[in-house]
Short mmCIF file of C-alpha atoms in Angstrom, two decimals:
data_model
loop_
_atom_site.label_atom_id
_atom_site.label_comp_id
_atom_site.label_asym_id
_atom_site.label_seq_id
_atom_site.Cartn_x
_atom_site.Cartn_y
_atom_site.Cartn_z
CA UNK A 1 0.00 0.00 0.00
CA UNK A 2 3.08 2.35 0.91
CA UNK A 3 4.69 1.63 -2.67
CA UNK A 4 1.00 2.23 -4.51
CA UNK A 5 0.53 5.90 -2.45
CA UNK A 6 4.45 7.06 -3.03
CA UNK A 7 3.35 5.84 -7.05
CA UNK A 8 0.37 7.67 -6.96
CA UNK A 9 1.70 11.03 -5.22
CA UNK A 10 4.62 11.16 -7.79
CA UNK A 11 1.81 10.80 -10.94
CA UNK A 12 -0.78 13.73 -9.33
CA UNK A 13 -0.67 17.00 -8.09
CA UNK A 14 -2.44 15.62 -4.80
CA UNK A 15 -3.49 12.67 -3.42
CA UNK A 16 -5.73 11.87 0.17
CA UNK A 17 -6.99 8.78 1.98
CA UNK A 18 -9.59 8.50 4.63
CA UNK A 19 -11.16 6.13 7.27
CA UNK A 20 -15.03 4.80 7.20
CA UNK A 21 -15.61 7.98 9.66
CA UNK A 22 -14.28 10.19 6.62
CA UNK A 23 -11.19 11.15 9.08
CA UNK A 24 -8.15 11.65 7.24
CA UNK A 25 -5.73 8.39 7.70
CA UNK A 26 -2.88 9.94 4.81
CA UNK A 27 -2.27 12.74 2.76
CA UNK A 28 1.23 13.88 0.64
CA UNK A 29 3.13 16.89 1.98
CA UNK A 30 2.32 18.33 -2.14
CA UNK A 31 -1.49 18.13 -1.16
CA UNK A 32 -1.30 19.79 2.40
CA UNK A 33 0.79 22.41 1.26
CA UNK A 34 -2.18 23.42 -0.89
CA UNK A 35 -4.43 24.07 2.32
CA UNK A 36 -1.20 26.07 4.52
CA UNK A 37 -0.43 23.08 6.38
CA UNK A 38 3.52 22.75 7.20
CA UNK A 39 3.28 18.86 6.58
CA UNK A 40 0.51 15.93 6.20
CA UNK A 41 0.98 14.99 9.59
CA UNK A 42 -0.72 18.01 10.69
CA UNK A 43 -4.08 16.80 9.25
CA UNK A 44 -3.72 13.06 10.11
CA UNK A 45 -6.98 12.27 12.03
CA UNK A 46 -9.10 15.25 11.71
CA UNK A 47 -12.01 15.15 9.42
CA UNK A 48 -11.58 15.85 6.10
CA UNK A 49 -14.12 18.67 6.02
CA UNK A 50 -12.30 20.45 8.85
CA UNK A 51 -8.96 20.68 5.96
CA UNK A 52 -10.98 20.68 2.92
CA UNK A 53 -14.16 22.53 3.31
CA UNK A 54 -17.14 21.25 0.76
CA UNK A 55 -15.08 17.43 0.35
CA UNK A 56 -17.45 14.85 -1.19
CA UNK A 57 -15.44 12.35 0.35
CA UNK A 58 -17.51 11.50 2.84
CA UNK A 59 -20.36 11.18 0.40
CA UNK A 60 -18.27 8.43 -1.05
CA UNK A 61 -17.76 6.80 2.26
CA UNK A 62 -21.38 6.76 3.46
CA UNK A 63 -22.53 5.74 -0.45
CA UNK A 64 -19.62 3.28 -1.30
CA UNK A 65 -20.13 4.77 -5.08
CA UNK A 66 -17.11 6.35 -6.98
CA UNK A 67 -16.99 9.76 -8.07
CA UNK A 68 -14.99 8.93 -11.14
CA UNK A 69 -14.06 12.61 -12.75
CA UNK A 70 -14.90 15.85 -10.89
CA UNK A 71 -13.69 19.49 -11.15
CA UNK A 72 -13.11 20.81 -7.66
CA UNK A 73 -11.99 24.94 -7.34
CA UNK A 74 -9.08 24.62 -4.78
CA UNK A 75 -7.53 28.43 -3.72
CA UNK A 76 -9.72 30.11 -6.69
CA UNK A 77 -8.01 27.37 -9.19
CA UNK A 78 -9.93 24.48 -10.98
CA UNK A 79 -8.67 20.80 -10.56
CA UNK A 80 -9.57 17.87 -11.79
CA UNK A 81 -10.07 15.39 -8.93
CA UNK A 82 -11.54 11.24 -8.56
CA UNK A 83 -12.54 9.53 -5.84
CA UNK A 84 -12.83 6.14 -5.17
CA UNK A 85 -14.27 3.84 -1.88
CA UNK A 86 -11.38 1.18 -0.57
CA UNK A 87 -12.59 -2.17 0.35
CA UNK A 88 -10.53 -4.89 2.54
CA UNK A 89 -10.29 -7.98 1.41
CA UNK A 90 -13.42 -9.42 2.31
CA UNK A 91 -14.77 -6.65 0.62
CA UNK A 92 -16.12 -4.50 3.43
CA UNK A 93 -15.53 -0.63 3.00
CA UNK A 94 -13.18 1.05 4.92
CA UNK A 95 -12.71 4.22 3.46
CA UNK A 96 -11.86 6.29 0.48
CA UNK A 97 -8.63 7.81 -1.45
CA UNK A 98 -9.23 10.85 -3.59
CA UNK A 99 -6.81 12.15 -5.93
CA UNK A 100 -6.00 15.79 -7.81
CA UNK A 101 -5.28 14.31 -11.41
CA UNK A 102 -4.27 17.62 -12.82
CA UNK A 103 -4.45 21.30 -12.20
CA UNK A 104 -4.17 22.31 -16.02
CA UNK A 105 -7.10 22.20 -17.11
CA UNK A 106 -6.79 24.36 -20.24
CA UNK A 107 -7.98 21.97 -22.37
CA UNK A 108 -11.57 21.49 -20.61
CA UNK A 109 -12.14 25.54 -21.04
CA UNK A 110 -14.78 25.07 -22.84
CA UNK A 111 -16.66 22.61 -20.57
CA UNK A 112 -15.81 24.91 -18.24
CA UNK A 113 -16.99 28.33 -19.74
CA UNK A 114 -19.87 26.12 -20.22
CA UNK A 115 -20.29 25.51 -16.33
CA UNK A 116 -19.75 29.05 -15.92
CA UNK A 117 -22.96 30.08 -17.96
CA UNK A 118 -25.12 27.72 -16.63
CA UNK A 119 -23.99 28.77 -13.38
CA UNK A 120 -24.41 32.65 -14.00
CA UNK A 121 -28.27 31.60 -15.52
CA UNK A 122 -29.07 29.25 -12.73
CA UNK A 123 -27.64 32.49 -10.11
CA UNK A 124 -30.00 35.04 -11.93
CA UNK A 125 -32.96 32.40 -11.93
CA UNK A 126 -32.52 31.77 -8.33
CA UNK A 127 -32.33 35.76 -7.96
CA UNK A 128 -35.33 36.49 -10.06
CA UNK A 129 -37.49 33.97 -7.65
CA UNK A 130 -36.27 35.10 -4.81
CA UNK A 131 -37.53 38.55 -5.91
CA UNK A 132 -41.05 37.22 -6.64
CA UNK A 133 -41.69 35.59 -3.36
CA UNK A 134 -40.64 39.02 -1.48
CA UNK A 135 -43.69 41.62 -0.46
CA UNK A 136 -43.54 44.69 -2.85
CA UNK A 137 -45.00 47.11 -0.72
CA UNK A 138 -44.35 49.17 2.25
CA UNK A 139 -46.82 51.00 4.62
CA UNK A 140 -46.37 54.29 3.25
CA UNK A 141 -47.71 52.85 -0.39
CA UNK A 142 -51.07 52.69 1.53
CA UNK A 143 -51.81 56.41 0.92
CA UNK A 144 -54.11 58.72 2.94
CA UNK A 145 -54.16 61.71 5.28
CA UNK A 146 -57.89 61.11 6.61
CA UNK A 147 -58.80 59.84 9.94
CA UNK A 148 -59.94 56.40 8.72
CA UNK A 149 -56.27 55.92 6.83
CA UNK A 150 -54.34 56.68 9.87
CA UNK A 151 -56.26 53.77 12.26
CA UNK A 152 -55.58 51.32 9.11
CA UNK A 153 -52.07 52.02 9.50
CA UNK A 154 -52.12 51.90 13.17
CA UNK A 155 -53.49 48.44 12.84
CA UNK A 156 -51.12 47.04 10.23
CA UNK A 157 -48.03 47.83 12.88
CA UNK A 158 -50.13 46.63 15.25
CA UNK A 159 -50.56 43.17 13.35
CA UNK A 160 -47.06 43.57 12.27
CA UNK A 161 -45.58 43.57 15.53
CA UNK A 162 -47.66 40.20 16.47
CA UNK A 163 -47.40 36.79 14.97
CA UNK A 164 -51.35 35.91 14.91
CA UNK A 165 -53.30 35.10 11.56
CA UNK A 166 -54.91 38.58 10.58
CA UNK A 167 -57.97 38.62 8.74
CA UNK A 168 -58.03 41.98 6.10
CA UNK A 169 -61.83 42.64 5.07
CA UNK A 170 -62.92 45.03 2.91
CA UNK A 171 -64.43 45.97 -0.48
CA UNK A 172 -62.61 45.00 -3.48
CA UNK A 173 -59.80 48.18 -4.56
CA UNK A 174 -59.55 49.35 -1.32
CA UNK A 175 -55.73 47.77 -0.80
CA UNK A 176 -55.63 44.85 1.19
CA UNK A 177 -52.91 42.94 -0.95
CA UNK A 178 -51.28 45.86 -0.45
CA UNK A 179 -51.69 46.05 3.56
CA UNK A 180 -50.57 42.37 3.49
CA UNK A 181 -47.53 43.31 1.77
CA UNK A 182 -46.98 46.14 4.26
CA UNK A 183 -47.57 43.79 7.33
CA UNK A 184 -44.84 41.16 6.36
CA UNK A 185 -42.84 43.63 5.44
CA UNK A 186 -42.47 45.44 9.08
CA UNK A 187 -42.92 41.77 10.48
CA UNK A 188 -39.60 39.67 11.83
CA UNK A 189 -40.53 37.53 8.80
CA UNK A 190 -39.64 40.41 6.16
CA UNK A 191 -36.57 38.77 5.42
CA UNK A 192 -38.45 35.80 4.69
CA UNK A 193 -40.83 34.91 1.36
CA UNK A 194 -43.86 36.18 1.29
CA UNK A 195 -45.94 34.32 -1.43
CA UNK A 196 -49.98 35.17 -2.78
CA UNK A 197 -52.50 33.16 -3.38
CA UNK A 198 -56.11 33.73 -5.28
CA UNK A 199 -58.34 31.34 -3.43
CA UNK A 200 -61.06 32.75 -6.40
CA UNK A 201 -58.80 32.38 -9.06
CA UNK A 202 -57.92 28.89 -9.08
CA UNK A 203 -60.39 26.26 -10.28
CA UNK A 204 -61.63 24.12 -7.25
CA UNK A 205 -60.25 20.96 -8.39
CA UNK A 206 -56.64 22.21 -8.77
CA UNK A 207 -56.32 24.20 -5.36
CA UNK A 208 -55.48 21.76 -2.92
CA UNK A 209 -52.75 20.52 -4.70
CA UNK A 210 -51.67 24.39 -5.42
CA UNK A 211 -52.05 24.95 -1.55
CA UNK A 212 -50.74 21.95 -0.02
CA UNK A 213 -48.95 20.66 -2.97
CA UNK A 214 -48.73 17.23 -4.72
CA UNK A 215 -46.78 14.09 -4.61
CA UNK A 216 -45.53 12.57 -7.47
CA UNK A 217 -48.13 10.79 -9.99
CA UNK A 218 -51.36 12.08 -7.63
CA UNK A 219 -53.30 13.10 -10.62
CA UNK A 220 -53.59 12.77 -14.04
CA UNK A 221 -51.31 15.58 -15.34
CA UNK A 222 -49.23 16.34 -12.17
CA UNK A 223 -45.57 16.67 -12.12
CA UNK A 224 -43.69 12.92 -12.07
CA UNK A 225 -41.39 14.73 -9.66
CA UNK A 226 -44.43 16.08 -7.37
CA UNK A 227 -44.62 19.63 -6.79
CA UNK A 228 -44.42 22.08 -3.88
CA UNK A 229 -47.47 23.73 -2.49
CA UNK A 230 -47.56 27.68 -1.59
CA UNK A 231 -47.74 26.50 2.06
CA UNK A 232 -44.30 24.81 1.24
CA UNK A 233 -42.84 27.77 -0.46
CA UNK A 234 -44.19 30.14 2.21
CA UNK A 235 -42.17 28.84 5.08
CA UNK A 236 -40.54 30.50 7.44
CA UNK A 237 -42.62 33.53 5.97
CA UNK A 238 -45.90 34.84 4.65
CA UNK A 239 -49.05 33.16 3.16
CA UNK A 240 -51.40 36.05 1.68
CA UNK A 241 -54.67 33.81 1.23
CA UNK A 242 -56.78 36.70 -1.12
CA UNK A 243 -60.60 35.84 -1.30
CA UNK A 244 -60.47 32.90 1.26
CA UNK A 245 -64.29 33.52 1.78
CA UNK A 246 -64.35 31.65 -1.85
CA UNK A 247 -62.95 28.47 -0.45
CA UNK A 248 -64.93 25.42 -1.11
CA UNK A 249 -65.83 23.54 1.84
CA UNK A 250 -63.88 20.49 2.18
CA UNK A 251 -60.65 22.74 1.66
CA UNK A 252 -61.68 24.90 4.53
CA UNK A 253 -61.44 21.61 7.09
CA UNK A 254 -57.98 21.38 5.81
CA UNK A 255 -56.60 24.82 6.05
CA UNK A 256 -58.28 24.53 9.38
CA UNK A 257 -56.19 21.44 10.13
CA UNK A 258 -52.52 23.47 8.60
CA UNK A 259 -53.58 26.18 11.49
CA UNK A 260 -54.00 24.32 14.10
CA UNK A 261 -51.69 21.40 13.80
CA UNK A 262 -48.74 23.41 11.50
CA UNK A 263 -48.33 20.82 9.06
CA UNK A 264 -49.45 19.89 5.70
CA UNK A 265 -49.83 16.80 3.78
CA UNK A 266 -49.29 17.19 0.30
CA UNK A 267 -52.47 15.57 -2.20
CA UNK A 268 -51.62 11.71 -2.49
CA UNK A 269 -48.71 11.52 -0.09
CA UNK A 270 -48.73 9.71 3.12
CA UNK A 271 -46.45 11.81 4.91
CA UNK A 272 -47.16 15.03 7.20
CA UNK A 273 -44.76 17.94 6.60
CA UNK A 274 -44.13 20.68 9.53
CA UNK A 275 -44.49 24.00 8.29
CA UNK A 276 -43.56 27.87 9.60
CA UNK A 277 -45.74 30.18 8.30
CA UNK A 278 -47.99 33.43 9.36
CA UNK A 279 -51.14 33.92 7.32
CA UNK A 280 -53.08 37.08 6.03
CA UNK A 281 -56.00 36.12 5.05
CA UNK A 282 -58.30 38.42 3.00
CA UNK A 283 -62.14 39.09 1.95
CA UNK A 284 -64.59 40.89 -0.40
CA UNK A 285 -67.23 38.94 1.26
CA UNK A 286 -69.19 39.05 4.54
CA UNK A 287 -67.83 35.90 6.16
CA UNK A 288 -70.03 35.97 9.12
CA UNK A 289 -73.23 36.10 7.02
CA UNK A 290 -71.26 33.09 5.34
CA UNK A 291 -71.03 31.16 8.36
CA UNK A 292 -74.70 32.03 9.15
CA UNK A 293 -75.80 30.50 6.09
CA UNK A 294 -73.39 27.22 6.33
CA UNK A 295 -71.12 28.71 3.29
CA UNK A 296 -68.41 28.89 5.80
CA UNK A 297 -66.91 27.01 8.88
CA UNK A 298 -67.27 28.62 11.86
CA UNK A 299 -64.12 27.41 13.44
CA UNK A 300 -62.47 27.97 10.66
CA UNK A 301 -64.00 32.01 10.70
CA UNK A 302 -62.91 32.29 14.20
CA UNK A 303 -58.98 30.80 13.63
CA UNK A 304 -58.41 33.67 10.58
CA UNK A 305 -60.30 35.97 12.73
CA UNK A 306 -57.87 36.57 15.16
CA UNK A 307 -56.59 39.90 14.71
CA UNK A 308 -59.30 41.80 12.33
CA UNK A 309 -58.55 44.97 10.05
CA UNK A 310 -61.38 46.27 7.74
CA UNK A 311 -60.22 48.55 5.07
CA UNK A 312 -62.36 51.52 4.43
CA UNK A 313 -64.04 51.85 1.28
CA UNK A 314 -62.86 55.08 -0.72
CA UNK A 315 -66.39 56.64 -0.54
CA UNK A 316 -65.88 57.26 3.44
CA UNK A 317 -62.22 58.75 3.24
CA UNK A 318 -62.77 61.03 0.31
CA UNK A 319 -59.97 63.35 2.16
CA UNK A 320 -57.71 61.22 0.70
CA UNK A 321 -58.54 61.35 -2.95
CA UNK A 322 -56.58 64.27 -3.89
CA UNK A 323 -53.58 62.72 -3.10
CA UNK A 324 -54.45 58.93 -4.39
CA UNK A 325 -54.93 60.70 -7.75
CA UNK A 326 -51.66 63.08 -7.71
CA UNK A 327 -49.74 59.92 -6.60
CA UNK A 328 -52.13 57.84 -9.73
CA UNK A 329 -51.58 60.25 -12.02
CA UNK A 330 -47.65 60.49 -11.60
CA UNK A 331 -47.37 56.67 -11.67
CA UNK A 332 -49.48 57.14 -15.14
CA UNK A 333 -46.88 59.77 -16.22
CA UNK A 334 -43.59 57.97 -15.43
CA UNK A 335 -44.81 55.15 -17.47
CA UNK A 336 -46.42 57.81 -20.75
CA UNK A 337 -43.20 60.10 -19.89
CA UNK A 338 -45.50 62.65 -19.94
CA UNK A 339 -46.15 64.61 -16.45
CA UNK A 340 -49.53 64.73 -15.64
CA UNK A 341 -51.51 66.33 -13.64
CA UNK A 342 -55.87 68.00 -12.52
CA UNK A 343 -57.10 71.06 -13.10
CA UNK A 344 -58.43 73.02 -10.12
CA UNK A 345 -61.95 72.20 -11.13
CA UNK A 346 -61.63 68.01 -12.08
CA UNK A 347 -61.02 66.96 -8.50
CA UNK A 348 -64.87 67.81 -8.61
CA UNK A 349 -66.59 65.21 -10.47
CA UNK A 350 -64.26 62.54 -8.62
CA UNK A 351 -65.19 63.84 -5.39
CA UNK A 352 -68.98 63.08 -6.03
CA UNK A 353 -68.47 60.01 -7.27
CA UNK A 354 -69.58 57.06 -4.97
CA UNK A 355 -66.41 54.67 -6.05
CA UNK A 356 -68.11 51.30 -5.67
CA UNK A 357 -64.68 49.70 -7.29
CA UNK A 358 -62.76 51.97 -4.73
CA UNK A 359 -59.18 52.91 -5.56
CA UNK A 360 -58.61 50.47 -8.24
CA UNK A 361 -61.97 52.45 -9.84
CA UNK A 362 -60.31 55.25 -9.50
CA UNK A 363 -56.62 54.15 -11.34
CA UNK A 364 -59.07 53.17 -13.92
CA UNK A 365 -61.12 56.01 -14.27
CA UNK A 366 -57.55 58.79 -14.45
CA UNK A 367 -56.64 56.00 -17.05
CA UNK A 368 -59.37 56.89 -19.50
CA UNK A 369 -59.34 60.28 -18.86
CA UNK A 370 -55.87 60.46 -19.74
CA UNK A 371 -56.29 58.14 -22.70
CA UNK A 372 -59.50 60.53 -23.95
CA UNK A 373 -57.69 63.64 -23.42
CA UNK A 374 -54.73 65.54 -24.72
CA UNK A 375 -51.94 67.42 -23.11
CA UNK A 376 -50.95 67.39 -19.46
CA UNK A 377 -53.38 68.85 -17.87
CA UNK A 378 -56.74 66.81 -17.23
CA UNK A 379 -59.67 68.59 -17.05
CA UNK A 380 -63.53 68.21 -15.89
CA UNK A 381 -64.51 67.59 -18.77
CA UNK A 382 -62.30 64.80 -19.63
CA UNK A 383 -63.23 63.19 -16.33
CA UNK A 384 -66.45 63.43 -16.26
CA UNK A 385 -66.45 61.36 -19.33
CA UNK A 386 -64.13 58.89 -17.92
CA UNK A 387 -66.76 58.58 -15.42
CA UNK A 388 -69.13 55.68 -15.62
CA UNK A 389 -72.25 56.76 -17.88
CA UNK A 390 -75.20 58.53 -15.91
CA UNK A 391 -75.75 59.38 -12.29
CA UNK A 392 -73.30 56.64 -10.17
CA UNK A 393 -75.54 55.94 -7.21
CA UNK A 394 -74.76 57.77 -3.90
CA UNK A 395 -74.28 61.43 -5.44
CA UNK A 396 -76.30 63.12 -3.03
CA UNK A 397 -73.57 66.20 -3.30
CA UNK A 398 -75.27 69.13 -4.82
CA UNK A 399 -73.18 70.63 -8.11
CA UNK A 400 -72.15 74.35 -8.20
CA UNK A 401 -74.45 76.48 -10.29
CA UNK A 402 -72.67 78.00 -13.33
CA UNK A 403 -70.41 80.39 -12.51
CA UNK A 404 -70.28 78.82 -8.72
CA UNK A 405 -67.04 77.23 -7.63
CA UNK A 406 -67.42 74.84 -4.44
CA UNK A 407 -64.55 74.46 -2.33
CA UNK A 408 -62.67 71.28 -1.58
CA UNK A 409 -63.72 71.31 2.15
CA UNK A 410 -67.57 71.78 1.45
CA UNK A 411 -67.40 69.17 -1.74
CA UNK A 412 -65.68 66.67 0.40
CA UNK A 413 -68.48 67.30 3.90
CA UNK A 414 -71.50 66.97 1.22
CA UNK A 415 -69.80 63.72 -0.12
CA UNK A 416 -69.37 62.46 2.97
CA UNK A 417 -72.59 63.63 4.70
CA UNK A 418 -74.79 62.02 1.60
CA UNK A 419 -72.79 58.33 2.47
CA UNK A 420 -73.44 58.49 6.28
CA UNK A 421 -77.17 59.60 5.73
CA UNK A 422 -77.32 56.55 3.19
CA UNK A 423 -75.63 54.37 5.38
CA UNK A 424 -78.03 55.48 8.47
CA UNK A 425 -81.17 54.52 5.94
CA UNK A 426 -79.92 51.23 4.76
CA UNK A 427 -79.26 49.95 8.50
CA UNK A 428 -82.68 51.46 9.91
CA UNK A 429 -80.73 53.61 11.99
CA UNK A 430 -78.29 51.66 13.64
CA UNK A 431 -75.28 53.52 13.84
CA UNK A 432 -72.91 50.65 14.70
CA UNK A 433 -74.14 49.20 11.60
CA UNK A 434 -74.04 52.09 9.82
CA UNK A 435 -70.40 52.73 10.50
CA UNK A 436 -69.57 48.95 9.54
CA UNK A 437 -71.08 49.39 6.45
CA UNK A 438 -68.98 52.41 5.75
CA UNK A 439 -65.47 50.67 7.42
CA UNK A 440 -65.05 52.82 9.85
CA UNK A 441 -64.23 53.03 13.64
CA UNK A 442 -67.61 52.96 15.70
CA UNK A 443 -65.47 56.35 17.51
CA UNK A 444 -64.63 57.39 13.54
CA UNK A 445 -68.06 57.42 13.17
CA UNK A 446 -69.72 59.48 15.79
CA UNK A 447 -66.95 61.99 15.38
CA UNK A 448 -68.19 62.14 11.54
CA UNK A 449 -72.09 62.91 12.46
CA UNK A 450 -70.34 65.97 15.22
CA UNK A 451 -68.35 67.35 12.66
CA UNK A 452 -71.20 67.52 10.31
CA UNK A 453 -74.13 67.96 12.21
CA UNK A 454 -76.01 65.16 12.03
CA UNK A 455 -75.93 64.10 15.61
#
C-alpha cells in the first residue's frame, strides 16, 4: 500500500486517503501544502471537512459509489479530482482515497466556460425567484391623510408587531394585498418569502394541490417529480390567502387542520410535513353572514379571525382622494413620460363620485381620462367622461351652479354627509351598523355625524 501511495503522489498534483468515519488516515506533503499546512501529519486524524471545506469524500464513504471525474476549485483554481471507496479484502468498506489528477485544465475551457454560464443563468434564476416571493410594498404605499387611513395604519403595525393570523376585510380596490404586503414587510418575517394566493382564481379541483402541494403521480397531469405547495414555499414567511371567503368547503377543514396542527400533507402523499408560516388572510365577502348561512366554517372564521382589520371603502375617506390621484396620475406619467396632472376644477366630479370599485376604480377612471384627453393637464370635462355613464348611485352632493365654484372642504363634507345619511337609511338607523357598512371606527363614526351635524 506504501509503494502504490508514493506511485500515486509522484503521478498527481495531490493525493488523500480517509477512514469509514471520513477522518483523514494519509495525505502527501504536495497536497497539504495546498491548504497552509507545514506537513501531512498536521491533518492526520481530523475530518476531512475540517482541511478541505465542501469534500465529497464523505459522500463516497457513506454511499460506497465512486466519483470517477470531478472538477473541484481549490484556492480560486480548478482541478480535476476522482474519488474512489477502498474495500478490505473481504470486501467491506473502509474508506476512500481521492486524488487531484491535474491542475491544467486548459484543455476542458470550454466545458468549463460552459459551467460558468449555466452557473451565472441558474444564479440570476434563483435571484429572479427570490424577488417574486418578497412583499412589494411598504406601509407608506397605503396612501391617505384622513382619519380612517391613519387607524388602518395603526393596525397594520399593530398586526405587524404580532405573529397571529390577521384577517383583512374590505371591499374589493380598497388595498388589502397591499396592507398584506406592508404587514410582512415590518414583520420579523420580512426577510423571509412572502408568497400570494387567489383562493377565487384557481379552479376548485386544482387548489389543494396548489395549496398543499402534490406528490408525485397524484393526478392525471401532475408533475412525475411532485410539486411544492404555496404552504411549502411560504415557510418560514408569509401566506397572503386573497378571497379565502371563496374556499370550497372540504378545503376549509384542511386549512383549518394546517392552522392548528402546523403541518401539511401534500395531495396523495402519506407523509405530514411541519411548516412555519404566518397567514393574512383576505375578503370581499361578509364571512359571518357566510357562516350564518353554512357557506363557511365557523371554526375555521374564528382561527383567521384573530386579529381583524377592515379597510375603508374610498367613498368614506374622500380626504384622501386628492392625493391617491396626484400619486395615480404620476405613476401614469412615469410610465407615458409625460407629467400629468388636474385642473383646479376636475377633482370635482371625482369627489362626487360614490367609487363602488374603490381605488382600483379610480386608477381606472384617471386612465381613460388620460387616454380621452390631450396634453398634461386633465380637465372636468375629460373626467367626467371617464366617469361611468349617468348618475353613479350615492351622489347626493349638490353641483355648483354655473359660474359657482365649491370648495374642496364643502365638496368633500356633502360627499361624505350624503354616504353616512345613506348608510343610516340602509341599517334602519343603527349607527354601529351604519359605521360597519362604511369601514369605519364605531369612535370614527360618531366623530363624523359631530363634525357635520347630524348628531
Amino acid at each position: 500500500m506504501k509503494s502504490l501511495f508514493e506511485r500515486l503522489e509522484a503521478l498527481c498534483e495531490g493525493a488523500i486517503a480517509v477512514d469509514r468515519d471520513a477522518n483523514i488516515s494519509w495525505m502527501n506533503d504536495k497536497y497539504a501544502r495546498r491548504f497552509g499546512l507545514a506537513s501531512a501529519t498536521e491533518a492526520v486524524g481530523r475530518p476531512i471537512e475540517d482541511v478541505i471545506p465542501g469534500s465529497r469524500m464523505p459522500e463516497v464513504v457513506r454511499t460506497g459509489a465512486p466519483i470517477v471525474l470531478d472538477i473541484m476549485v481549490l484556492a480560486g483554481q480548478h482541478c480535476v479530482v476522482t474519488r474512489m471507496p477502498l474495500v478490505d479484502e473481504a470486501g467491506v468498506l473502509v474508506g476512500a482515497v481521492g486524488f487531484v489528477l491535474y491542475d491544467r485544465v486548459e484543455g476542458l475551457k470550454p466545458l468549463l466556460d460552459k459551467v460558468a454560464q449555466l452557473q451565472v443563468r441558474l444564479t440570476a434564476a434563483e435571484r429572479e425567484l427570490s424577488e417574486s416571493r418578497r412583499a412589494r410594498y411598504s406601509l407608506a404605499a397605503f396612501l391617505g391623510v384622513s382619519a380612517a387611513a391613519a387607524e388602518v395604519k395603526r393596525l397594520a403595525r399593530r398586526a405587524a408587531s404580532q405573529d397571529a393570523t390577521v384577517l383583512l376585510t374590505g371591499e374589493t380596490g380598497t388595498g388589502k394585498e397591499l396592507l398584506a404586503h406592508a404587514i410582512h414587510n415590518l414583520s420579523p418575517r420580512a426577510e423571509r418569502p412572502f408568497v400570494g394566493v387567489n383562493a377565487a382564481a384557481i379552479p376548485e379541483a386544482l387548489l389543494e394541490a396548489e395549496l398543499f402541494g402534490a406528490a408525485a403521480g397524484a393526478y392525471t397531469g401532475a408533475d412525475r417529480r411532485g410539486r411544492d405547495g404555496k404552504f411549502k414555499l411560504a415557510d418560514g414567511g408569509t401566506l397572503f390567502l386573497d378571497e379565502v371567503g371563496d374556499m370550497p368547503l372540504p378545503l376549509q377543514a384542511k386549512l383549518l387542520r394546517v392552522l392548528q396542527e402546523r403541518e401539511i400533507e401534500p395531495l396523495g402523499a402519506n407523509r405530514l410535513l411541519r411548516i412555519d408560516v404566518r397567514v393574512i388572510a383576505a375578503t370581499s365577502v361578509d364571512l359571518a353572514a357566510r357562516v350564518a348561512d353554512g357557506r363557511f366554517r365557523a371554526d375555521l372564521y374564528y382561527r383567521l379571525n384573530v386579529l381583524e382589520l377592515a379597510v375603508p371603502p374610498l367613498r368614506s375617506r374622500l380626504e384622501d382622494l386628492p392625493v391617491l390621484a396626484e400619486h395615480i396620475l404620476d405613476d401614469i406619467g412615469a410610465r407615458t413620460g409625460q407629467p400629468l396632472e388636474l385642473d383646479d376644477d376636475a377633482l370635482l366630479p371625482l369627489l362626487r363620485h360614490r367609487w363602488p370599485g374603490n381605488v382600483r376604480e379610480l386608477r381606472n377612471v384617471l386612465e381613460r381620462a388620460v387616454m380621452v384627453g390631450e396634453g398634461s393637464r386633465l380637465s372636468a370635462q375629460q373626467v367626467m367622461r371617464a366617469l361611468p355613464a349617468g348618475p353613479a348611485p350615492g351622489r347626493e352632493a349638490e353641483a355648483p351652479s354655473s359660474g359657482e365654484v365649491a370648495s374642496l372642504r364643502r365638496v368633500i363634507a356633502d360627499a361624505e354627509r350624503g354616504a353616512i345619511q345613506a348608510a343610516l337609511a340602509a341599517t334602519g338607523g343603527n349607527k354601529l351598523a351604519a359605521a360597519q357598512a362604511l369601514g369605519i371606527s364605531r369612535a370614527a363614526f360618531y366623530q363624523k355625524l359631530a363634525q357635520l351635524g347630524l348628531g
